[in-house]
XYZ file of C-alpha atoms in Angstrom:
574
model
C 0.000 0.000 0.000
C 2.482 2.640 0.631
C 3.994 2.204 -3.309
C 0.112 3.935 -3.821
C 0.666 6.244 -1.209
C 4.064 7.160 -2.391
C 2.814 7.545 -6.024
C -0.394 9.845 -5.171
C 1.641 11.976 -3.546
C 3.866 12.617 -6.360
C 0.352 13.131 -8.106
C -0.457 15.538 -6.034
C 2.229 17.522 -6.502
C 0.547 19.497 -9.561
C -1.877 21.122 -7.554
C 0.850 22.429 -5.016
C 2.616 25.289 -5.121
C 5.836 23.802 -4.624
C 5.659 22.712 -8.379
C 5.680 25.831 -9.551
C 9.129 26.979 -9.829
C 10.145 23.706 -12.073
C 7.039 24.483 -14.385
C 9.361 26.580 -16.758
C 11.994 23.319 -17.028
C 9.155 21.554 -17.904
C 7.481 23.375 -20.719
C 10.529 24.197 -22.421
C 10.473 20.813 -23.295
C 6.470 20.967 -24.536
C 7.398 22.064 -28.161
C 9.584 19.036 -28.650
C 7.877 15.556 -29.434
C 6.974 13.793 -26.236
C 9.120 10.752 -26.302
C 12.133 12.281 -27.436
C 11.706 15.681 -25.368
C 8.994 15.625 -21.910
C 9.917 11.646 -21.322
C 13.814 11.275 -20.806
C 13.722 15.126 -19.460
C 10.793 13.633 -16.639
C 12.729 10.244 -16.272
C 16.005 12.490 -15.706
C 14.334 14.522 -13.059
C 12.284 11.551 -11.173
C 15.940 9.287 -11.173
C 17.585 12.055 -10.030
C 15.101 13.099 -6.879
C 15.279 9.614 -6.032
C 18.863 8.951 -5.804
C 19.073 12.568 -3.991
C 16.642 12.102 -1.598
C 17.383 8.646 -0.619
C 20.919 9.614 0.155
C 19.869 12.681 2.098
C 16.843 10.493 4.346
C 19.814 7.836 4.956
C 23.725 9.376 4.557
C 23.620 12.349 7.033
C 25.445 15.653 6.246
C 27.867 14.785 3.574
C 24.825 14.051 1.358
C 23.462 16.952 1.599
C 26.660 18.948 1.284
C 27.178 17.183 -1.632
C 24.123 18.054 -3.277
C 24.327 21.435 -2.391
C 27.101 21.353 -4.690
C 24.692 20.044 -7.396
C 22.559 22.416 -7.197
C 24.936 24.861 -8.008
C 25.656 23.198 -10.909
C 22.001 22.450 -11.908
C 21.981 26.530 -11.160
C 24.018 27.363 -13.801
C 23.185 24.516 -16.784
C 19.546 26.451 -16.290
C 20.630 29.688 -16.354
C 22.580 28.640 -19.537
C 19.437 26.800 -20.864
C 17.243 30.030 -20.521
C 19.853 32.141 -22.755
C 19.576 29.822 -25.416
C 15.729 29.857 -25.638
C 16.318 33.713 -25.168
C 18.422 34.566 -28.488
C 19.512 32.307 -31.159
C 22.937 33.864 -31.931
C 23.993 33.555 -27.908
C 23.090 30.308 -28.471
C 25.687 29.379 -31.168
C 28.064 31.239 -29.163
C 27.913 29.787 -25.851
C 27.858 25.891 -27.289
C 30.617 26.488 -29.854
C 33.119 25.343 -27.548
C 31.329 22.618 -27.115
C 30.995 21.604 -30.642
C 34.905 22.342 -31.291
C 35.898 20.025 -28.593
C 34.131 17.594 -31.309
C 31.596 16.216 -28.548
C 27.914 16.069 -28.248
C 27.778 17.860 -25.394
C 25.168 20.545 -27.297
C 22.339 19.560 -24.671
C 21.717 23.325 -23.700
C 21.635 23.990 -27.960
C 18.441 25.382 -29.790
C 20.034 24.858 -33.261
C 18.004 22.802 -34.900
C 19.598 20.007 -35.644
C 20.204 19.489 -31.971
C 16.977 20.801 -30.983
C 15.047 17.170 -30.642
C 18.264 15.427 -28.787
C 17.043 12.662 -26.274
C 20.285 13.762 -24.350
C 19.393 17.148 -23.820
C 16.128 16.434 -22.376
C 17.553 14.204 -19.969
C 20.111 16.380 -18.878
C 17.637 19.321 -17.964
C 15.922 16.812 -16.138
C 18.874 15.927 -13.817
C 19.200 19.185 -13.306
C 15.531 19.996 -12.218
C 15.616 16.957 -10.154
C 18.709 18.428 -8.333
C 16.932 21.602 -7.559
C 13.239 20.099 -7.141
C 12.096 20.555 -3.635
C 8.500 19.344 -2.687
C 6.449 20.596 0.157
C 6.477 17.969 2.555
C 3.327 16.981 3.278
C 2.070 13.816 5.001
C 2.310 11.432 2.168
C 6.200 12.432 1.893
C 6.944 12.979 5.434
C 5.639 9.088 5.782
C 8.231 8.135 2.483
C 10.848 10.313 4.286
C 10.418 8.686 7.910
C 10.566 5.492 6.463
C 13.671 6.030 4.461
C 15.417 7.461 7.531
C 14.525 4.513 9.167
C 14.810 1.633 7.681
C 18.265 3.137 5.926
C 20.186 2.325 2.558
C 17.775 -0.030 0.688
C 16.122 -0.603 -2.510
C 12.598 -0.330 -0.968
C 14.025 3.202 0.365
C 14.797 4.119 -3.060
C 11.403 2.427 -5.111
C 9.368 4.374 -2.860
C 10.950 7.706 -3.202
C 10.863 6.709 -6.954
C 7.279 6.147 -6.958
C 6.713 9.530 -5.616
C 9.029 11.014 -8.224
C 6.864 8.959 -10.459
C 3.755 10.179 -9.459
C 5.178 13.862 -9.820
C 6.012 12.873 -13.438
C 2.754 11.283 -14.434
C 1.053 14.704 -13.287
C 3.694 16.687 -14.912
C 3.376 14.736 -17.983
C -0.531 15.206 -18.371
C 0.312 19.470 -18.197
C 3.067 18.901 -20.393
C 0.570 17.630 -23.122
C -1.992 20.049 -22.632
C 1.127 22.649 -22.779
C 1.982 21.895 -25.748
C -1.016 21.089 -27.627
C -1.601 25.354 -26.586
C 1.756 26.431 -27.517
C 1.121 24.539 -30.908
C -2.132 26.468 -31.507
C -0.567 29.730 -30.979
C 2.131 29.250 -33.064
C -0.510 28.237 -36.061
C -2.969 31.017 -34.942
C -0.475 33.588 -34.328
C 3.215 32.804 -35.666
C 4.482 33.611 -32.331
C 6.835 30.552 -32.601
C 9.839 32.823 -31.344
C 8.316 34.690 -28.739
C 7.052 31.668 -27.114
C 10.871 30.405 -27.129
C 11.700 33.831 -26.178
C 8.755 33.917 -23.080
C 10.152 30.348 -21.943
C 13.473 31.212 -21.718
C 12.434 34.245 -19.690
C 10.004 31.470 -17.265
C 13.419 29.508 -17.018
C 15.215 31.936 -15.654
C 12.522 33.491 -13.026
C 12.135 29.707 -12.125
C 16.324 29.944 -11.760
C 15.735 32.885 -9.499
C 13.023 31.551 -7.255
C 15.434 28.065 -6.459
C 18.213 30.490 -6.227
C 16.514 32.915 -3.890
C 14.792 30.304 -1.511
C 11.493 30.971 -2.383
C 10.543 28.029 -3.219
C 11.177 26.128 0.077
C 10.175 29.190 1.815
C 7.233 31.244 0.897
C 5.600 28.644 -1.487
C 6.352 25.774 0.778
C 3.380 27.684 3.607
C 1.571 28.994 0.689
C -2.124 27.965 0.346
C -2.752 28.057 -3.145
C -3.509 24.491 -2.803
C -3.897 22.786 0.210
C -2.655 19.044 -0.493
C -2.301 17.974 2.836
C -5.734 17.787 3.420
C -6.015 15.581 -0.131
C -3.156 13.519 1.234
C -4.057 12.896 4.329
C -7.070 11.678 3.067
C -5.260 9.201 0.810
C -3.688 8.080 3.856
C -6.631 7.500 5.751
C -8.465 5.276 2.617
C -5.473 3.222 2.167
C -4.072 3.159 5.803
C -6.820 4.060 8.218
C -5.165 5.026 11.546
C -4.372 3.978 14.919
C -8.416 2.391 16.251
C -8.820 1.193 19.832
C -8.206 -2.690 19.751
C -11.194 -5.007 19.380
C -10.479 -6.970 22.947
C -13.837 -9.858 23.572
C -15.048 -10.493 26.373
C -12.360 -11.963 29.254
C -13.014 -15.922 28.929
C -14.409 -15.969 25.293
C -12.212 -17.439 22.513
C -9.814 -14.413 20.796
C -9.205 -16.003 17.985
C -6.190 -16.230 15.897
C -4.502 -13.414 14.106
C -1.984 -15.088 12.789
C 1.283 -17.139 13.393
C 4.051 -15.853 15.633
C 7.040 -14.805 13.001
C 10.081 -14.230 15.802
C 11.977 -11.827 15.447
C 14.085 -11.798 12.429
C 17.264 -9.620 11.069
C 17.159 -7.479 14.400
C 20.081 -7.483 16.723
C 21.922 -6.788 18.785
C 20.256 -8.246 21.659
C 20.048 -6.430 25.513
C 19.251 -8.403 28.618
C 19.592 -11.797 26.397
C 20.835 -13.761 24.221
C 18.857 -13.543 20.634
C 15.102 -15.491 20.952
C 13.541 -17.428 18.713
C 10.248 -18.586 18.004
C 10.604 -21.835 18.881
C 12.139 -21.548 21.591
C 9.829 -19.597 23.413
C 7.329 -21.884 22.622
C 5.300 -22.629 25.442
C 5.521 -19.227 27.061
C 3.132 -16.521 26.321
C 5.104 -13.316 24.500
C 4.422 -10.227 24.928
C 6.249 -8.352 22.001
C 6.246 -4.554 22.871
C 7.252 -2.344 19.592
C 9.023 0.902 21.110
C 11.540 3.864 20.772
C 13.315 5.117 23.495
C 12.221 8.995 22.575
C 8.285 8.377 21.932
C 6.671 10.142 24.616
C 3.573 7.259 23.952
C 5.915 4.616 24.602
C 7.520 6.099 27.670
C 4.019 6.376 29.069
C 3.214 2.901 28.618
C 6.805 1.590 29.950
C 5.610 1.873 33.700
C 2.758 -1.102 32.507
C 5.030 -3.077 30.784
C 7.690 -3.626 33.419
C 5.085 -3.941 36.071
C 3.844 -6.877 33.751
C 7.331 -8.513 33.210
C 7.808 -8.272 36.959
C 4.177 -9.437 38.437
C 4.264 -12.504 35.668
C 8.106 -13.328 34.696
C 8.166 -16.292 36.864
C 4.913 -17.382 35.963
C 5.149 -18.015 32.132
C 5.336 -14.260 30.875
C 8.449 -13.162 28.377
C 8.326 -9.406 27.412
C 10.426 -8.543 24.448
C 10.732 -4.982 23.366
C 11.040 -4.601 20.440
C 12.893 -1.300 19.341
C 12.311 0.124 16.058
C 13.586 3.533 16.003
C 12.415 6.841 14.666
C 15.706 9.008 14.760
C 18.760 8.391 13.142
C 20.647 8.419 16.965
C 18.050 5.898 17.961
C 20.123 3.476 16.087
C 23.025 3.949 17.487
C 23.203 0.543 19.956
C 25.192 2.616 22.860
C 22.795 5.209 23.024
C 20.001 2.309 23.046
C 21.314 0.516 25.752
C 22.087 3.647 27.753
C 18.300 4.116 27.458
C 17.444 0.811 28.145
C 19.561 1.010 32.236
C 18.368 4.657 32.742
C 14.870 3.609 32.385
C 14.774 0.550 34.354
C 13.748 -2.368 31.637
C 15.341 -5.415 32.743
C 13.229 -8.105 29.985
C 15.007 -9.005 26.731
C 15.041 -5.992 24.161
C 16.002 -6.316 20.271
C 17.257 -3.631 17.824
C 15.037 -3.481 14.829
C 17.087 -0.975 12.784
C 15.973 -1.880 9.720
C 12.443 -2.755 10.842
C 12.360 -6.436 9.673
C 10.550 -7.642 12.863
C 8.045 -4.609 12.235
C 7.139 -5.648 8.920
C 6.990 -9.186 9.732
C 4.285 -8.073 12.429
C 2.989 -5.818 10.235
C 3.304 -3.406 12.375
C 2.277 0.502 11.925
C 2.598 2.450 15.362
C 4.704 3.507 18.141
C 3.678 1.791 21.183
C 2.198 -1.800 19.820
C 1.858 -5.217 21.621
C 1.647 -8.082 20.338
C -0.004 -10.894 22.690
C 0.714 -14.513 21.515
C -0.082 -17.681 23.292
C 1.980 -20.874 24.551
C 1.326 -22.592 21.015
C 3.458 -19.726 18.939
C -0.395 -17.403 17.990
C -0.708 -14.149 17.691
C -3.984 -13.679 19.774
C -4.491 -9.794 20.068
C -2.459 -6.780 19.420
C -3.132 -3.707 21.023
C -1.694 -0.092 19.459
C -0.622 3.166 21.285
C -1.447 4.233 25.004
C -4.533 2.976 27.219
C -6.589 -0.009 27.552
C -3.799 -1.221 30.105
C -6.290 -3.239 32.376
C -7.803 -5.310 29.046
C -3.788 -5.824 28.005
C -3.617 -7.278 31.544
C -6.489 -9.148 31.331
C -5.344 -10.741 28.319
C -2.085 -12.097 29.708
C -4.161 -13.768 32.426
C -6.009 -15.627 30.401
C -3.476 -16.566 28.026
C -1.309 -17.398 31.057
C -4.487 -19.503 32.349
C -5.285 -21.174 28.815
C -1.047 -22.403 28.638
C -1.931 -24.194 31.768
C -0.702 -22.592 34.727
C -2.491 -22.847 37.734
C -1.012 -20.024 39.836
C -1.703 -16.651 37.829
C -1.528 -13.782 40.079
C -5.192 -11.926 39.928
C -6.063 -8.173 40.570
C -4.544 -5.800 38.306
C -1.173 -3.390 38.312
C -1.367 0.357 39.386
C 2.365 1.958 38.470
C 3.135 4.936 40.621
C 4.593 6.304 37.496
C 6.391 9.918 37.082
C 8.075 12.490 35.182
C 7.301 11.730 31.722
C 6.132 8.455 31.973
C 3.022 9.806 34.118
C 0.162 9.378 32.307
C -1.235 12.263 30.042
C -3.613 14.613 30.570
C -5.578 14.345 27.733
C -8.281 16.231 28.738
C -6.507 19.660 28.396
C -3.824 18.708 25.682
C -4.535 20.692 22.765
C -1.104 20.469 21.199
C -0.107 18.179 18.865
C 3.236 16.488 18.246
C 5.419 18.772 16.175
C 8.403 18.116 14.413
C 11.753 21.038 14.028
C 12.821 19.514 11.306
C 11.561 20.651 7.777
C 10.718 17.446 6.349
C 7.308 17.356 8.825
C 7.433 21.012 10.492
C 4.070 22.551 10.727
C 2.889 25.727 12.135
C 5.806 26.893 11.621
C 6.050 31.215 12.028
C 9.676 32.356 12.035
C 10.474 33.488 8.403
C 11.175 31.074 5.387
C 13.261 28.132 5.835
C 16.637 27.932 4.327
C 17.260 23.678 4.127
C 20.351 22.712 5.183
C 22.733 25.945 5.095
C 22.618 28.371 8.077
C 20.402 30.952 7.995
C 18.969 33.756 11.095
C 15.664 33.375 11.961
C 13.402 35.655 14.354
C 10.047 34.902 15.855
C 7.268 36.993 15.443
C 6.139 38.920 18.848
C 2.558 37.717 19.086
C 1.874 33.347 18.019
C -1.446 32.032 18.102
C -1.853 28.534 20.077
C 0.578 25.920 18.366
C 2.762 28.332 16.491
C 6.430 28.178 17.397
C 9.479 29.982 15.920
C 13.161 29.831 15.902
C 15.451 32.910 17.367
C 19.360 33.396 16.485
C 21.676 30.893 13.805
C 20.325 27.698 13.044
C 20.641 25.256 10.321
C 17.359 23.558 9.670
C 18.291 20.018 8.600
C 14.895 17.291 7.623
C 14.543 15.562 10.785
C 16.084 18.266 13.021
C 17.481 21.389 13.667
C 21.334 22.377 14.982
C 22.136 25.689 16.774
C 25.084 27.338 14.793
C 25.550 30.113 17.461
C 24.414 30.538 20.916
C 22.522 32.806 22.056
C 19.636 30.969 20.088
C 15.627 30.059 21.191
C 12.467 28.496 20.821
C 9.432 29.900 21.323
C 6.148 27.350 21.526
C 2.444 28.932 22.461
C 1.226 25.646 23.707
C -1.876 24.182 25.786
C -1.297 20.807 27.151
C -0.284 20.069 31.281
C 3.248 18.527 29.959
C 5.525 19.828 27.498
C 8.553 17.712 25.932
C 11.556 18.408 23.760
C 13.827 15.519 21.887
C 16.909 17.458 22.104
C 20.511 16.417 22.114
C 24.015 17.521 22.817
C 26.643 18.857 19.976
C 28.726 16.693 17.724
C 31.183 16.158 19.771
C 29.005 15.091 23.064
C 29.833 18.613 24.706
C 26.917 19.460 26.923
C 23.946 22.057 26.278
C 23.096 24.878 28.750
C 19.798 26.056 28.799
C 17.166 27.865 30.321
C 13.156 27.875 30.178
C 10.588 30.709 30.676
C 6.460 30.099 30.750
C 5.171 33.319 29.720
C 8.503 35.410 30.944
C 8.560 33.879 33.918
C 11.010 30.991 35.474
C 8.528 28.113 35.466
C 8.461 27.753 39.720
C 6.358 24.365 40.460
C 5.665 23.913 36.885
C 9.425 22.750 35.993
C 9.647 19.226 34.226
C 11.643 16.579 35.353
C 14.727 17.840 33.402
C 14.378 21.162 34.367
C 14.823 22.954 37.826
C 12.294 26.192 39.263
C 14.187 28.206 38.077
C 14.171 26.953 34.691
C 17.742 25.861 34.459
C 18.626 22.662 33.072
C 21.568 20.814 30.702
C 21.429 18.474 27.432
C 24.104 16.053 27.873
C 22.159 13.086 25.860
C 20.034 12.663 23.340
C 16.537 11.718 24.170
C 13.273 13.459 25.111
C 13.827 15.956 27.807
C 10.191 16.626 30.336
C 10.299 20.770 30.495
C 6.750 21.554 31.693
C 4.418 20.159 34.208
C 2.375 22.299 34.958
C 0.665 23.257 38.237
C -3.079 24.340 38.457
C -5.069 24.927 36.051
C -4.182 24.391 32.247
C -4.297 27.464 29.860
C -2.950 28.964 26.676
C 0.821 29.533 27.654
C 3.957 31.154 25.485
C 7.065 28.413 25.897
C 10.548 29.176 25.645
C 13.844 27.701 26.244
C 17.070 29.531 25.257
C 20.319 27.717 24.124
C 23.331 29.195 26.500
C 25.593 27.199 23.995
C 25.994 26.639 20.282
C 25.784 23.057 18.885
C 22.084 21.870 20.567
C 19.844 19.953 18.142
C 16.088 19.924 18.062
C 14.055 16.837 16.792
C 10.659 17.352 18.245
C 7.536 18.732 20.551
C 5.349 16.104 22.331
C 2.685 17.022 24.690
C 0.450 15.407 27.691
């Protein structure tokens, strides 16, 4: 399903207003006959935004470095491009060195023996797909996640193709309408080389716009054409999302879901050596899919130790199973760091490249799994609540395996700091990423992607607008701190308020320092933060910030950087 989801996407693109600066690229192509002109130049530029982005979601910095680079390049093969269309003569003169170097390197040429080259085409579509940047809406952000995720792969890469793909197919059906027009005008009017002449000119304000920013800045909040409500919606059809799971009645049959697949390609292994499905035949499984910076899943922790602990010695094995949804999530030190600083003692796998989630066919961050002594998957249970059904569950699988001495009455965890549950009552705040790949609500001036750049938040925000203050670089899963002083600003309603945040590159620790409406916090501190508002980033994982005291309002959150180097993954709320 998501090869559909990836490709509607891509077909959505048309209607955004993202697509608008590579419009020019395109048409320039819509005099030439499809298959030799608007295919290889699409086919260039869906390849090429493929291979880009894939490298980007997976290879870190040097990727994108690299392609900044490229775009530079792309940049200037453009520019060159537009002159061409522009006059005739400059034409000839800028590709004659070209031509006496005896190659066929006339791609940018209008001359018309040149001017239907398959080459050509293609190589303004590398170019576009160098400097083509979508607005990430859900239907990408999803494609993007996944590819950060799961890493170097070729479903990584199909499914960013499929978007490109999609882009192309909608590109293609404008490109045919384009040119059936321009081919009536030139009939009707003879305007054959103004229209070259009006391209060229598109080209290069297209040039300027990439150049500028504009693009992944103005255009990128722009409403012209909502698609994230159209995508969304795709997502929902195809992938409905997280429902409450359909528990029976305690002592009626559950039925099967399906067989009990293990756990295969993760590793390493905490608290055990690697399990296998047939060996822990016989025992019921709990399989709890986690991440040790989900907010959800830390709320749901204090349930599933007390579970391992009340009914370890009475058939129970609790494997967590930990898929992860940051790049430093992977990173097996910082996992099993997590794994002692928040108590969990039961067997825990790494699922870096999500092999045991796909064999579960998983979706969501928390999930159990409940299967029974004969190897079953019997129920499955996704994201916070329904903890005394879950319970229930075990109890009578436990019971159905044949043991006779299952403890009764169900768990209460005293649980605190973030793990406390939520209170969802009064949280009006959803989860919100810093990165730009799934930012939203978003206030402090355009985004400059991956390159520093000095932002400023506006003085007034409306609830669940947030800015950025001093020298960042907005990367698309986070955002670094290039110079300190620097802030965030959040106006938030929710009791709790949480920050994934972690130290500079080279593990130096972060000062900082929160306000709540100009004001040290008092006896609403977090967990990670002290009255006065005082508190350090010396790993990365989700810091608690806020809980508040009293009642719950409308409130203006801030936290200042004392030092440079801090990054920012994400709000979460409770």
């Amino acid at each position: 399903m998501l090869w559909i989801l990836a490709y509607l996407g891509g077909v959505l693109t048309i209607v955004s207003p993202c697509i608008l600066p590579v419009l020019p690229f395109v048409f320039a192509r819509a005099e030439r006959p499809f298959v030799r002109g608007g295919l290889p130049m699409l086919a260039g530029m869906a390849l090429t935004f493929a291979a880009v982005a894939t490298l980007a979601a997976v290879s870190g910095g040097w990727a994108v470095r690299a392609n900044q680079y490229g775009r530079v390049v792309a940049l200037v093969l453009l520019t060159l491009f537009a002159l061409t269309l522009l006059s005739e003569s400059l034409a000839t003169r800028i590709m004659r060195p070209f031509v006496a170097l005896g190659g066929r390197l006339t791609a940018l040429s209008t001359s018309p023996e040149h001017r239907d080259g398959i080459w050509s085409s293609v190589l303004l579509g590398v170019a576009t797909g160098l400097l083509w940047a979508p607005c990430a809406g859900p239907i990408l952000a999803l494609v993007l996640t996944g590819a950060a995720i799961g890493g170097a792969n070729a479903s990584t890469s199909l499914l960013l193709l499929a978007y490109a793909a999609g882009a192309a197919t909608s590109l293609a059906l404008a490109l045919a309408v384009g040119g059936r027009v321009f081919a009536t005008m030139k009939r009707s009017l003879g305007a054959s080389e103004w229209i070259r002449r009006g391209l060229g000119g598109a080209v290069l304000v297209g040039v300027v716009a990439i150049a500028s920013g504009f693009d992944t800045g103005v255009l990128a909040r722009a409403s012209l054409a909502n698609t994230s409500r159209l995508e969304q919606a795709a997502i929902d059809k195809i992938r409905p999302g997280p429902a409450p799971a359909s528990y029976r009645v305690l002592g009626s049959d559950l039925g099967v879901e399906g067989a009990f697949p293990g756990f295969p390609g993760g590793g390493p292994w905490f608290n055990s050596p690697p399990l296998t499905a047939v060996e822990l035949r016989g025992k019921v499984v709990l399989v709890d899919f986690w991440t040790y910076s989900c907010i959800n899943c830390l709320r749901s922790l204090p349930y599933v130790r007390a579970w391992d602990a009340k009914y370890r010695d009475h058939g129970l094995v609790v494997v967590g199973v930990h898929a992860p949804e940051f790049a430093f999530e992977r990173d097996s030190a910082n996992v099993r760091r997590a794994i002692a600083d928040l108590h969990v003692d039961y067997p825990v796998v790494l699922d870096n490249q999500l092999s045991i989630w796909r064999a579960f066919n998983n979706q969501f961050w928390p999930a159990h799994f409940f299967i029974d002594a004969q190897g079953r998957i019997r129920a499955h249970h996704f994201g916070e609540g329904q903890y005394d059904e879950s319970e229930r569950i075990i109890q009578q699988l436990l019971a159905e395996s044949g043991r006779s001495d299952v403890p009764t009455g169900l768990v209460d965890p005293n649980a605190s700091g973030a793990e406390a549950r939520a209170d969802l009552g009064e949280m009006q705040s959803p989860e919100t990423y810093v990165g730009y790949a799934r930012a939203e609500h978003f206030v402090g001036g355009n985004v400059t992607r991956d390159a520093p750049a000095t932002y400023s938040t506006p003085n007034a925000l409306s609830k669940n607008e947030w800015g950025l203050d001093g020298r960042w670089t907005v990367h698309a899963e986070l955002a670094t701190l290039d110079a300190a002083p620097g802030r965030i600003t959040f106006r938030f309603h929710a009791r709790d308020l949480h920050l994934v945040l972690g130290p500079s590159a080279d593990g130096k620790p972060i000062r900082f320092r929160v306000t709540i409406d100009g004001a040290a916090p008092g006896d609403s501190h977090g967990a990670d933060v002290d009255a006065s508002g005082n508190g350090t980033v010396t790993a990365q994982r989700l810091y608690q910030l806020v809980r508040q005291s009293g009642t719950i309002g409308d409130h203006t959150f801030v936290i200042e950087f004392l030092d440079p180097g801090v990054a920012a993954y994400s709000f979460t709320f409770g």
